[in-house]
Coordinates of C-alpha atoms and ligand atoms in Angstrom, one line a residue:
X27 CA 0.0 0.0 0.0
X28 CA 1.2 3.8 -1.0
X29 CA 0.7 6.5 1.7
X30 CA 1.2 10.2 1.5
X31 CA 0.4 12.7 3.8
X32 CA 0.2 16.3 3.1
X33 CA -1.7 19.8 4.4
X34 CA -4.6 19.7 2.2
X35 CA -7.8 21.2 2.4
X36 CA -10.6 19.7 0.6
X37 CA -11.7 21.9 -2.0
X38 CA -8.7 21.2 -4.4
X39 CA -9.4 17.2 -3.4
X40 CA -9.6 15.0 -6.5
X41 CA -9.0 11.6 -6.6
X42 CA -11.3 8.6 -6.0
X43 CA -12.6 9.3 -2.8
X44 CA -12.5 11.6 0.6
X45 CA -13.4 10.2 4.1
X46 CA -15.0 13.2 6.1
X47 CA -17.2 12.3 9.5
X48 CA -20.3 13.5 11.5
X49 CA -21.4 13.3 15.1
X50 CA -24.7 11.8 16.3
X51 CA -25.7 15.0 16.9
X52 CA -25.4 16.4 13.4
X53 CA -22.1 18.7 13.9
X54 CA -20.0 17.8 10.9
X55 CA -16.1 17.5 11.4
X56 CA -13.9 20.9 9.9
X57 CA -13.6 19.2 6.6
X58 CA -17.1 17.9 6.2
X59 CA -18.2 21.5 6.9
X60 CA -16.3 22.0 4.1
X61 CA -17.9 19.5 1.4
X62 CA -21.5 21.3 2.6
X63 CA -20.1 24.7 2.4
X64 CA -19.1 23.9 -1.8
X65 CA -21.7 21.6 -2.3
X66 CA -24.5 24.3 -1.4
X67 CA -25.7 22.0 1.6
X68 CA -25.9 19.0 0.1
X69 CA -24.5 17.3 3.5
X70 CA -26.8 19.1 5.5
X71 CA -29.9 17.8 4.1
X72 CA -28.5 14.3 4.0
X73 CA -28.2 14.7 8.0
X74 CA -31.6 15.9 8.7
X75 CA -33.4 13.7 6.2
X76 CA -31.7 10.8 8.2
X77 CA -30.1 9.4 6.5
X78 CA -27.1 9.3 8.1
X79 CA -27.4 10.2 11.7
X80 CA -23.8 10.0 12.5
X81 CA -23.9 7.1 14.8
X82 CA -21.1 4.5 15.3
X83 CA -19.8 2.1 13.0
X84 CA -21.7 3.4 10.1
X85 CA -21.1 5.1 6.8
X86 CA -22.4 6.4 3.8
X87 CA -21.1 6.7 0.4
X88 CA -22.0 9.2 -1.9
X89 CA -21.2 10.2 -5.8
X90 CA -21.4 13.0 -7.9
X91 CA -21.5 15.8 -5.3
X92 CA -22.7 19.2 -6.7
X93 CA -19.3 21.2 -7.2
X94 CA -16.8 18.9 -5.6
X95 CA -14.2 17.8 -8.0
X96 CA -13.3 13.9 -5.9
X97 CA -16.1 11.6 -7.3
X98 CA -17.3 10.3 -4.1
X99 CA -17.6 11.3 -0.2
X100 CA -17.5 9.1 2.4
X101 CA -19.5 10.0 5.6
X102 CA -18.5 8.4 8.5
X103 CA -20.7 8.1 11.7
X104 CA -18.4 9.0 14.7
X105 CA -21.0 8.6 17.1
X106 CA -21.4 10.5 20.3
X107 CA -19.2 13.7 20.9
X108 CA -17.9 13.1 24.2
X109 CA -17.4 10.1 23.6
X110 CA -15.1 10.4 20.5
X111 CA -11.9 8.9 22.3
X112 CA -9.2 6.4 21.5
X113 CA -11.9 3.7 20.7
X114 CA -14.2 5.6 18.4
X115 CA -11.4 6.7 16.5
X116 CA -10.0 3.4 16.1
X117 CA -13.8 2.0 15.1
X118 CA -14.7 5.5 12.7
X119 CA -11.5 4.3 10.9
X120 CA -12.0 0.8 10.7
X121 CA -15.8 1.8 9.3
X122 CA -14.2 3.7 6.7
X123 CA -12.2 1.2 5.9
X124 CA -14.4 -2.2 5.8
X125 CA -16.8 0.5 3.5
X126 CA -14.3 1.4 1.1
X127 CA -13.4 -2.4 0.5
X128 CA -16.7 -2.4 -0.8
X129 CA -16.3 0.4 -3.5
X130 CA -14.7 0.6 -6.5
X131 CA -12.4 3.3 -5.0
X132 CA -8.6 2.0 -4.5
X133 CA -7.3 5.3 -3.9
X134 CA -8.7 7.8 -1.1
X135 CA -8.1 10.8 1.6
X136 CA -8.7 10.8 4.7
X137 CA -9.7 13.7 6.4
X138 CA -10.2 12.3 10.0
X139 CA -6.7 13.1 11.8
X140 CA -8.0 16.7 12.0
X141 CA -10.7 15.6 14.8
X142 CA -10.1 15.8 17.9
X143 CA -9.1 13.0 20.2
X144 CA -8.6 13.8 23.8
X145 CA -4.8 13.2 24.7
X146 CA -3.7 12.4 21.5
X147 CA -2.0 14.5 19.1
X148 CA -2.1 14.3 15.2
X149 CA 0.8 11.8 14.9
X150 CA -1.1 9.4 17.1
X151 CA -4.0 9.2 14.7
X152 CA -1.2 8.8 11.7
X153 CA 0.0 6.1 13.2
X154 CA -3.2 4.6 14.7
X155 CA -5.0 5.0 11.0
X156 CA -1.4 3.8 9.0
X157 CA -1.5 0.6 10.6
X158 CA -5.4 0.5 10.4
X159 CA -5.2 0.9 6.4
X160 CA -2.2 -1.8 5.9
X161 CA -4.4 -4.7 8.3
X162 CA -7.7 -3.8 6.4
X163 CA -5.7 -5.1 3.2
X164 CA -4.6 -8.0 5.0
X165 CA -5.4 -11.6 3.6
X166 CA -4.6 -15.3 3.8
X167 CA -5.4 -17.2 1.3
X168 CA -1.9 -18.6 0.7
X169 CA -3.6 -22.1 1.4
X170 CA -6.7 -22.4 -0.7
X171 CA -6.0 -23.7 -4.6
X172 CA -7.3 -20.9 -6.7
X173 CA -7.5 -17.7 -3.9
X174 CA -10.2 -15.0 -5.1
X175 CA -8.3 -11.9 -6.3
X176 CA -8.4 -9.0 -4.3
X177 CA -9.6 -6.5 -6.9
X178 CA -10.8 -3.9 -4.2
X179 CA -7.5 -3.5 -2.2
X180 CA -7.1 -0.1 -1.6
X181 CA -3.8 1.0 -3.4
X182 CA -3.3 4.8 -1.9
X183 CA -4.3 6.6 1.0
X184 CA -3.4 10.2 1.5
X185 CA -3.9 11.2 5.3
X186 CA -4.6 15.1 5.3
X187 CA -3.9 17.1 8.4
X188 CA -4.5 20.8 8.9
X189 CA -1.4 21.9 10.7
X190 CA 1.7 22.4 8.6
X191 CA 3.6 22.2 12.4
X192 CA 2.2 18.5 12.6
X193 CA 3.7 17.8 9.4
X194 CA 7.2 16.8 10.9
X195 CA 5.7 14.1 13.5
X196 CA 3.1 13.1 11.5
X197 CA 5.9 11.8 8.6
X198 CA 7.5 10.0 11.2
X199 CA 4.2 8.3 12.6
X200 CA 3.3 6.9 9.6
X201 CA 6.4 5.3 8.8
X202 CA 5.7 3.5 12.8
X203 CA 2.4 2.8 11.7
X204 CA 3.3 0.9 8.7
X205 CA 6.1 -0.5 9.9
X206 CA 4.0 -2.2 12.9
X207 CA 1.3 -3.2 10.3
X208 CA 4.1 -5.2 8.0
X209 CA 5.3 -7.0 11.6
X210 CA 1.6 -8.0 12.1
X211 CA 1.2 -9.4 8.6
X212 CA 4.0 -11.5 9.3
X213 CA 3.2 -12.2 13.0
X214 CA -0.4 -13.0 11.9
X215 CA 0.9 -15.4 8.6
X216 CA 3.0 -17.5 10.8
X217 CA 0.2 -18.0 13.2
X218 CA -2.7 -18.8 10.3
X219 CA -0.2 -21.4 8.8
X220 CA -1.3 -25.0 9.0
X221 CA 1.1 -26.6 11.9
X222 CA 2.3 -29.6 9.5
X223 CA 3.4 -26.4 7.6
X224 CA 4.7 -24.1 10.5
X225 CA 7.2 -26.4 12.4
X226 CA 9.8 -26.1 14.2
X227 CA 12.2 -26.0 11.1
X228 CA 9.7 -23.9 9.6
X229 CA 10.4 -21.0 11.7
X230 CA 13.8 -21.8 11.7
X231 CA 13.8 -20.9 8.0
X232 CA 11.8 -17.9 8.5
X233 CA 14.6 -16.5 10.6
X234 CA 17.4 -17.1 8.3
X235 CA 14.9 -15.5 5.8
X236 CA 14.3 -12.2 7.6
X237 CA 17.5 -12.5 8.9
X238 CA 18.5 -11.9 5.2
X239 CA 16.4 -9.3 4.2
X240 CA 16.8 -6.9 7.3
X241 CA 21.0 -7.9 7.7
X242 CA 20.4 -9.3 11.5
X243 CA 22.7 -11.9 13.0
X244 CA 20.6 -15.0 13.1
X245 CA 21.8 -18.3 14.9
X246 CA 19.8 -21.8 15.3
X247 CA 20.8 -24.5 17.8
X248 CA 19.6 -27.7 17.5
X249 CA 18.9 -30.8 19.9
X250 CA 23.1 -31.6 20.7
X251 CA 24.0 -28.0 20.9
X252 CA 20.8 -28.0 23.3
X253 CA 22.0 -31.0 25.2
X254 CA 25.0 -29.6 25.8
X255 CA 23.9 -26.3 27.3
X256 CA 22.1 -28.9 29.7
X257 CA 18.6 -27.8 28.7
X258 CA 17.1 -30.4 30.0
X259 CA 13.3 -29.0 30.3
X260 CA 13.2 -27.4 26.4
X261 CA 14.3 -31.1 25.6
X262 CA 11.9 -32.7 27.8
X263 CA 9.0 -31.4 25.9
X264 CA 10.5 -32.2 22.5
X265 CA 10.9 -36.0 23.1
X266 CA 7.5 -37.1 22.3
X267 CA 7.2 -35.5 18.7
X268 CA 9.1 -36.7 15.2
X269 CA 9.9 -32.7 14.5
X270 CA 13.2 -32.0 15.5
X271 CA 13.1 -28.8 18.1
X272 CA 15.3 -25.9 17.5
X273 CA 16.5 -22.6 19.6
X274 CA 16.2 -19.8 17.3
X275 CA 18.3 -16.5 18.0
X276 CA 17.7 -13.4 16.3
X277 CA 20.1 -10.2 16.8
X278 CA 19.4 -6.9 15.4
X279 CA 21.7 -4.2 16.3
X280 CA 20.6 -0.7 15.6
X281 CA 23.3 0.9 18.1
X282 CA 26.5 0.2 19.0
X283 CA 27.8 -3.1 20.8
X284 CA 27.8 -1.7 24.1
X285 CA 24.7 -1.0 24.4
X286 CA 22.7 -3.8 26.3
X287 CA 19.4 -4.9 24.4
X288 CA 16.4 -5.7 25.1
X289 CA 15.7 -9.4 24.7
X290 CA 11.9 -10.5 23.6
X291 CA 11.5 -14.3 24.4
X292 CA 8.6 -15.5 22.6
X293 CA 7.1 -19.5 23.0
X294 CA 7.1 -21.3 19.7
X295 CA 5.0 -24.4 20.3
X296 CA 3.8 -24.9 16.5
X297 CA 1.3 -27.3 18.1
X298 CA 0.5 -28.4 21.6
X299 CA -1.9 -31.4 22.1
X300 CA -0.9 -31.2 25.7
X301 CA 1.4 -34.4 25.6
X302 CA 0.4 -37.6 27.7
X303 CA -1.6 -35.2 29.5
X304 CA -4.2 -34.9 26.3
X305 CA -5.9 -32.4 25.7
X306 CA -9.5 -32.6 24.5
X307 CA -10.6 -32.8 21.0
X308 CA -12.6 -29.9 20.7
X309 CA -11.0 -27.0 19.0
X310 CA -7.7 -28.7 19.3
X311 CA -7.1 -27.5 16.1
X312 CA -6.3 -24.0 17.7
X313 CA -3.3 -24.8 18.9
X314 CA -1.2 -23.8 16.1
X315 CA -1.7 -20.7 17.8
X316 CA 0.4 -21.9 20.5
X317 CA 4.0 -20.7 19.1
X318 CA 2.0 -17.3 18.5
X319 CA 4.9 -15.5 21.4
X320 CA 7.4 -16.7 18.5
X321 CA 5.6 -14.9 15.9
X322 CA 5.0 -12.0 17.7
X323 CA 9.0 -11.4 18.1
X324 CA 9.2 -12.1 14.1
X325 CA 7.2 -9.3 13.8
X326 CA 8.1 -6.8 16.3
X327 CA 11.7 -7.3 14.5
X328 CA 10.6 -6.9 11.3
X329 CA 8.9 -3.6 12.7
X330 CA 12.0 -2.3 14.5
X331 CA 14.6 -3.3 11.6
X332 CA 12.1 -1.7 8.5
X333 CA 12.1 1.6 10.7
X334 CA 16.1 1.2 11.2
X335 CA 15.2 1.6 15.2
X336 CA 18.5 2.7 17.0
X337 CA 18.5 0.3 19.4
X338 CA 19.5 -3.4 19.8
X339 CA 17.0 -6.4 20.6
X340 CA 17.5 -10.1 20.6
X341 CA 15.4 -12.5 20.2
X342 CA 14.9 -15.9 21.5
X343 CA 12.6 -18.6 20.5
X344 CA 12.3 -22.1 22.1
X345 CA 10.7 -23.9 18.9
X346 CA 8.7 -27.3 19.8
X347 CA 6.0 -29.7 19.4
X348 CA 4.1 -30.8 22.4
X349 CA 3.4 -34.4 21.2
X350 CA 2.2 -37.4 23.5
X351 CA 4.9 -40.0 21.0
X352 CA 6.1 -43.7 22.7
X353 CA 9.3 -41.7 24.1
X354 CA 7.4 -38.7 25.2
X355 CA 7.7 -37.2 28.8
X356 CA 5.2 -39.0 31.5
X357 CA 3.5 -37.0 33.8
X358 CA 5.9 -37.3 37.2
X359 CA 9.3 -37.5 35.4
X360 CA 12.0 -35.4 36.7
X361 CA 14.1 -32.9 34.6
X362 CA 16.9 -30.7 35.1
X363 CA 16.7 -27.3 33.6
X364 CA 19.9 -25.2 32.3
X365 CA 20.2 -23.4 35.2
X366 CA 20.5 -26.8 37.2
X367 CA 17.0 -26.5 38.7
X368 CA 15.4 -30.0 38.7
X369 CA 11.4 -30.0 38.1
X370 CA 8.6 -33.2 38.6
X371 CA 6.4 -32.3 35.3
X372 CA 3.2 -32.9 37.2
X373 CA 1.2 -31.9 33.8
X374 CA 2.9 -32.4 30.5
X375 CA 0.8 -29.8 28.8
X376 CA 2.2 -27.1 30.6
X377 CA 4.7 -27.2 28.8
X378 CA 5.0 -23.7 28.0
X379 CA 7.2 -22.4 31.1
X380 CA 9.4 -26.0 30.3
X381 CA 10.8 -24.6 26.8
X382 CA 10.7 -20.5 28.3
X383 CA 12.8 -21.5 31.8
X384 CA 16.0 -22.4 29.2
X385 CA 15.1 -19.6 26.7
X386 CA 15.5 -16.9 30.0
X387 CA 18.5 -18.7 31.2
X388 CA 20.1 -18.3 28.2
X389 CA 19.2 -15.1 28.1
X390 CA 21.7 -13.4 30.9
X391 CA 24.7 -14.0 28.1
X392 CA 23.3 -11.1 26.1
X393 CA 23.4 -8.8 29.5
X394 CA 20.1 -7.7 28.6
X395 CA 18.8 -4.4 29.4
X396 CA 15.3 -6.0 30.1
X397 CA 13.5 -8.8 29.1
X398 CA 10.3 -10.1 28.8
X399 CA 8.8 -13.2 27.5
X400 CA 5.6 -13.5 25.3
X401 CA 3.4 -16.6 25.5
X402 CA 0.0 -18.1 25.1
X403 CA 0.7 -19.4 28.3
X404 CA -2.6 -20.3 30.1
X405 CA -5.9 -20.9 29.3
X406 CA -6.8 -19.0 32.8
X407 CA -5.4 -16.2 31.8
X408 CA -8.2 -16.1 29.3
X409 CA -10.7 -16.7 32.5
X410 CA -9.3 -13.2 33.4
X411 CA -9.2 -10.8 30.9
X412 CA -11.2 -12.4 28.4
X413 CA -10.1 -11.0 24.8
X414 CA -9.5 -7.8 25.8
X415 CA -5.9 -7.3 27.4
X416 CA -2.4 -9.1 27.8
X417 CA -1.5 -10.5 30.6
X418 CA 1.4 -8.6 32.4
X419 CA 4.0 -10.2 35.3
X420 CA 6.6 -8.4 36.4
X421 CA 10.0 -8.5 38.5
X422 CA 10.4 -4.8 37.9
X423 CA 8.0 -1.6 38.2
X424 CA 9.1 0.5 36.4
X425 CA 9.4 -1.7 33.2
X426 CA 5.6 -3.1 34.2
X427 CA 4.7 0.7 33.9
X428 CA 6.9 1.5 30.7
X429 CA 4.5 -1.8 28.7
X430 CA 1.3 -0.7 30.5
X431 CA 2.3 2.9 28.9
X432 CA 2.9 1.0 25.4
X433 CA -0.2 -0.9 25.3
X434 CA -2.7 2.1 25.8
X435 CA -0.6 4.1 23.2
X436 CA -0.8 0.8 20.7
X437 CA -4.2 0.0 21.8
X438 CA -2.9 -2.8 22.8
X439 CA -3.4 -3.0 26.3
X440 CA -1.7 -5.4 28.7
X441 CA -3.2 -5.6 32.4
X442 CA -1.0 -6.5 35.3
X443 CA -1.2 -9.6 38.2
X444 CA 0.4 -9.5 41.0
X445 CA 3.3 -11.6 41.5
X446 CA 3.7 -12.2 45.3
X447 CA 6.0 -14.4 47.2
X448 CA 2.6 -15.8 48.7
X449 CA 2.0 -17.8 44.9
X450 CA 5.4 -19.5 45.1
X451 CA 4.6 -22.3 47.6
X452 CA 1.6 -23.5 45.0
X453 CA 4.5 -25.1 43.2
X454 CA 6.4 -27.2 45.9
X455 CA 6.9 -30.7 44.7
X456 CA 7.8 -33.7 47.4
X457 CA 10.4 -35.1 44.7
X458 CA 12.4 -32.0 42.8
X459 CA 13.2 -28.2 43.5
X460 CA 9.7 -27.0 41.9
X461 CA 6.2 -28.7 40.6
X462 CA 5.5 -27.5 37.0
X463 CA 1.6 -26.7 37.7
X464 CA 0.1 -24.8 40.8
X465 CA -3.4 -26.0 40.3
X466 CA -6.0 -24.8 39.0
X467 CA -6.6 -21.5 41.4
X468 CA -4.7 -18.5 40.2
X469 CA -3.4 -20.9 37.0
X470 CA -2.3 -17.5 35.4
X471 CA -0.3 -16.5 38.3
X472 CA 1.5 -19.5 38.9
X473 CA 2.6 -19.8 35.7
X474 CA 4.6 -16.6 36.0
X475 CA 5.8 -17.6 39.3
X476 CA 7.3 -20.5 37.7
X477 CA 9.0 -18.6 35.6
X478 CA 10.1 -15.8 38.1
X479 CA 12.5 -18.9 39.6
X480 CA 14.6 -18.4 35.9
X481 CA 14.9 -14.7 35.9
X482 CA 16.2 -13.0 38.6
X483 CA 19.2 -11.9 37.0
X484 CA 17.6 -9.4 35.0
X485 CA 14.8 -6.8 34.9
X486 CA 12.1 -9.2 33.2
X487 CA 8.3 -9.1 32.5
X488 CA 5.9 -11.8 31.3
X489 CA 3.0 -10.8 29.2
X490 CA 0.5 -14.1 28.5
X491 CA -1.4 -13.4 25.4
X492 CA -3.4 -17.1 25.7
X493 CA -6.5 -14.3 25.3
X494 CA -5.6 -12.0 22.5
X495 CA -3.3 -13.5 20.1
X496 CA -6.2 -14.8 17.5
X497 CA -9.7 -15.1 17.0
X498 CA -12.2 -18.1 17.6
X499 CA -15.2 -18.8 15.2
X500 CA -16.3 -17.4 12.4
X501 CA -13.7 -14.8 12.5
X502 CA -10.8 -17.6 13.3
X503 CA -7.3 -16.0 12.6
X504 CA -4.5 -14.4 14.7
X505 CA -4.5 -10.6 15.3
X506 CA -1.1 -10.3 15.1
X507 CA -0.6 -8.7 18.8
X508 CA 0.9 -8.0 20.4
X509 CA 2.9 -6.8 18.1
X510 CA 2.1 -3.2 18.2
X511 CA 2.4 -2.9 21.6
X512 CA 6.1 -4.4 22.0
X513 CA 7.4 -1.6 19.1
X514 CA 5.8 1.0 20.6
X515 CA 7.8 0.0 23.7
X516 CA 10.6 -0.1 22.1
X517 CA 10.1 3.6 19.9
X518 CA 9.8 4.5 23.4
X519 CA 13.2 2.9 24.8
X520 CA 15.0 3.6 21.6
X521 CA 13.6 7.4 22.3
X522 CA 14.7 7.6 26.3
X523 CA 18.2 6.0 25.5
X524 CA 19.7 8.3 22.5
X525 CA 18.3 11.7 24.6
Ligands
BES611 N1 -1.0 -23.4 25.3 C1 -1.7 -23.7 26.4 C2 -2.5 -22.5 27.0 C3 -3.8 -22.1 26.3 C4 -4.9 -22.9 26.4 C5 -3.8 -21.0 25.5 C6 -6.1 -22.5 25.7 C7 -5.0 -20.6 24.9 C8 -6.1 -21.4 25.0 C9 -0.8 -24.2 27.5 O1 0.3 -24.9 27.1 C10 -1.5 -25.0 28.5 O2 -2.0 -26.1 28.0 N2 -1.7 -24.6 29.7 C11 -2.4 -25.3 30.7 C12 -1.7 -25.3 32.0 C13 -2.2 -26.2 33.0 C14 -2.0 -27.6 32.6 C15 -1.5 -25.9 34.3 C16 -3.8 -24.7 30.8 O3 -3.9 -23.5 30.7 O4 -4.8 -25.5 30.9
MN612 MN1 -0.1 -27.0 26.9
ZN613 ZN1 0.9 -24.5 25.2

């Protein structure tokens, strides 16, 4: 998709199309205003006949507008005034969009930066309706035999704003909002692949393949190299499946080698059936969703590297099947971990803090700045904060505040639980130094807590995105987050350190 942005009022506007929007109670936006001031009140009448009473989520095309020299106007229904915050923005732009995929227009302005948004300035709403435009175009369809064309992608969108002062920011927003939009395509295409598609090695390959395009260091470790750094708990849930597992390492440096990075951890199960601790059949199939952490670190990198970001992360994905196979791991075996912590696996399906515990100990050789893991981690987290928001577990306030701070910017919101000592003793085991389940009270919680034991050399945070990495139903397909929400952290870090 082509963007431009530019100070533009609406009367020279030509093109396809122009997005302008009205409030439920008839007050047009500056620019629509306009389009009724050349148009001799052609918008006007259109509000008080009714037929488009501003309200949320809709919109109204219209063609051939007396005067105007674009051939059609899109009215968009921002709904109630005081209301018209972060979330109506977001929706008055997605309802803009989803209509315009259902024109003939592939080109089009928007004129909606110029409304107001409480607390949020115009390079906000660049980058909010940037990333909006690329994921409205998004598609996959890389699996059917003959995929339906898209004729109506959109091709061009010019964002006008009405402040040459903005112009500066705004530039530099967009370029964000893109760049997060291309790491969500790829976040969300690893996570829609078929798992006999997207193994282990898969992903491996995938790494080498960015790696290539974006110059980052890329290094994969397989199952001796594993063995030999003694991780004995990333191996344990390896053993019952015929794909061979694989420790993928990504390094993009974007400042000099002295700087410490930030390292994003992400879980790469490419499918979890729980193990000898089966889980059952219904909707099994959504756990190809489970090595969604792993894809969310593609992306983020992808993001940080296409903006040139100066700033250095690593990643680290533990890549695994979780398969119940004749050598798999039995439900009371004893493993030690690479940092020589033994552990009974009580449960073989959570397995997910078995393949993150060596992932964060290997994490101290890069001296990290900070890091924090990214995993559909537990189905209570879910329980908790339903769709909505991330799960967030931290050793460290202020980097808990820094991602809370992220995640309203992204819309992208992460929530946090509390991580006291009082949780620990829910994982004592009779036979090793730690249990690897809790129960079922505070399943969320524990989790973390588990993996707090593996990361107390380092400022670390957990978000569990079991809740909001994809869709169920109709809509089935990941959402690519929280992707958005881990670049805008690190704009912000990137930001704070070259001051
Ligand atoms: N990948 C699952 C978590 C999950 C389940 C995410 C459903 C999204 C939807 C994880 O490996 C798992 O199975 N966790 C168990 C842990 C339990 C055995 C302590 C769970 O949540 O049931
Ligand atoms: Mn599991
Ligand atoms: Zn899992």
């Amino acid at each position: 998709m082509e963007f431009g942005i530019k100070v533009a009022t609406l009367d020279k506007q030509r093109g396809s199309c122009v997005v302008v929007g009205v409030f439920e109670s008839g007050k047009m936006t500056d620019a629509a205003k306009e389009v009724d001031r050349i148009s001799d009140g052609y918008l006007k009448d259109i509000v008080s006949q009714g037929d488009m009473e501003g309200k949320a989520s809709t919109a109204l095309l219209l063609h051939k507008i007396p005067n105007l020299q674009c051939k059609r106007i899109l009215l968009v229904g921002l709904g109630k005034e005081q209301e018209f915050k972060d979330h109506a923005f977001i929706n008055a732009t997605q309802t803009a969009l989803r209509a315009l995929h259902n024109t003939g227009a592939t080109d089009c302005a928007f004129f909606l930066s110029d409304i107001p948004v409480p607390e949020r300035d115009s390079a906000w709403k660049v980058m909010q309706l940037a990333k909006l435009a690329v994921e409205s175009n998004y598609r996959f369809d890389k699996l059917k035999s003959s995929p339906e064309e898209n004729t109506k992608a959109l091709r061009k969108i010019t964002i006008c704003i009405g402040d040459r002062a903005d112009l500066p920011a705004s530039k530099e927003a967009l370029k964000q909002g893109a760049a997060i939009a291309h790491g969500m395509n790829l976040t969300k295409d690893l996570g829609n692949l078929a798992p006999n598609i997207c193994t282990p090695t898969y992903l491996a390959e995938q790494a080498k393949e960015l790696a290539k395009t974006y110059k980052l260091k890329v290094t994969v470790l397989d199952k001796k190299e594993m063995e030999k750094l003694g991780m004995g708990a990333l191996l344990a849930v390896a053993r019952g499946s015929h794909q061979p597992a694989k420790l993928i390492v990504l390094q993009y440096q974007g400042k000099g080698k002295k700087e410490k990075p930030v390292v994003l951890v992400g879980k790469g199960v490419t499918f979890d059936t729980g193990g000898i601790s089966l889980k059952p059949a219904a909707e099994m199939d959504e756990m190809k969703y489970d090595m969604s952490g792993a894809a969310s670190v593609f992306g983020t990198l992808k993001a940080v590297a296409e903006m040139n970001l100066p700033i250095n992360v690593v990643g680290i994905i533990p890549a695994t099947e979780n398969m119940p196979g004749g050598s798999a791991t039995k439900p009371g075996d004893v493993v030690t971990s690479m940092s020589g912590q033994t552990i009974e696996i009580l449960n073989t399906d959570a397995e997910g803090r078995l393949i993150l515990c060596d992932a964060l100990t290997y994490a101290e050789r890069f001296d990290p700045k900070a890091v924090i893991d990214i995993a559909t981690l537990t189905g209570a987290c879910v329980i908790a904060l339903g769709n909505v928001a991330t799960g967030l577990m931290s050793n460290n306030e202020e980097l808990s505040q820094a991602l809370i701070g992220a995640g309203e910017y992204a819309s992208d919101r992460v929530w946090p639980l509390p991580l006291w000592d009082d949780y620990q003793d829910l994982l004592k085991s009779n036979f090793a130094d730690m249990a690897n389940i809790g129960g079922r009270a505070g399943g969320t919680i524990t989790a973390a807590c588990f993996l707090s034991r593996y990361t107390k050399k380092f400022h670390w945070a957990h978000l569990d995105i079991a809740g909001t990495a994809w869709k169920s139903g109709k809509e089935k397909g990941s959402t690519g987050r929280p992707v958005p929400l881990l670049t805008n952290f690190l704009i912000t870090q990137a930001k704070e350190s070259n001051k």
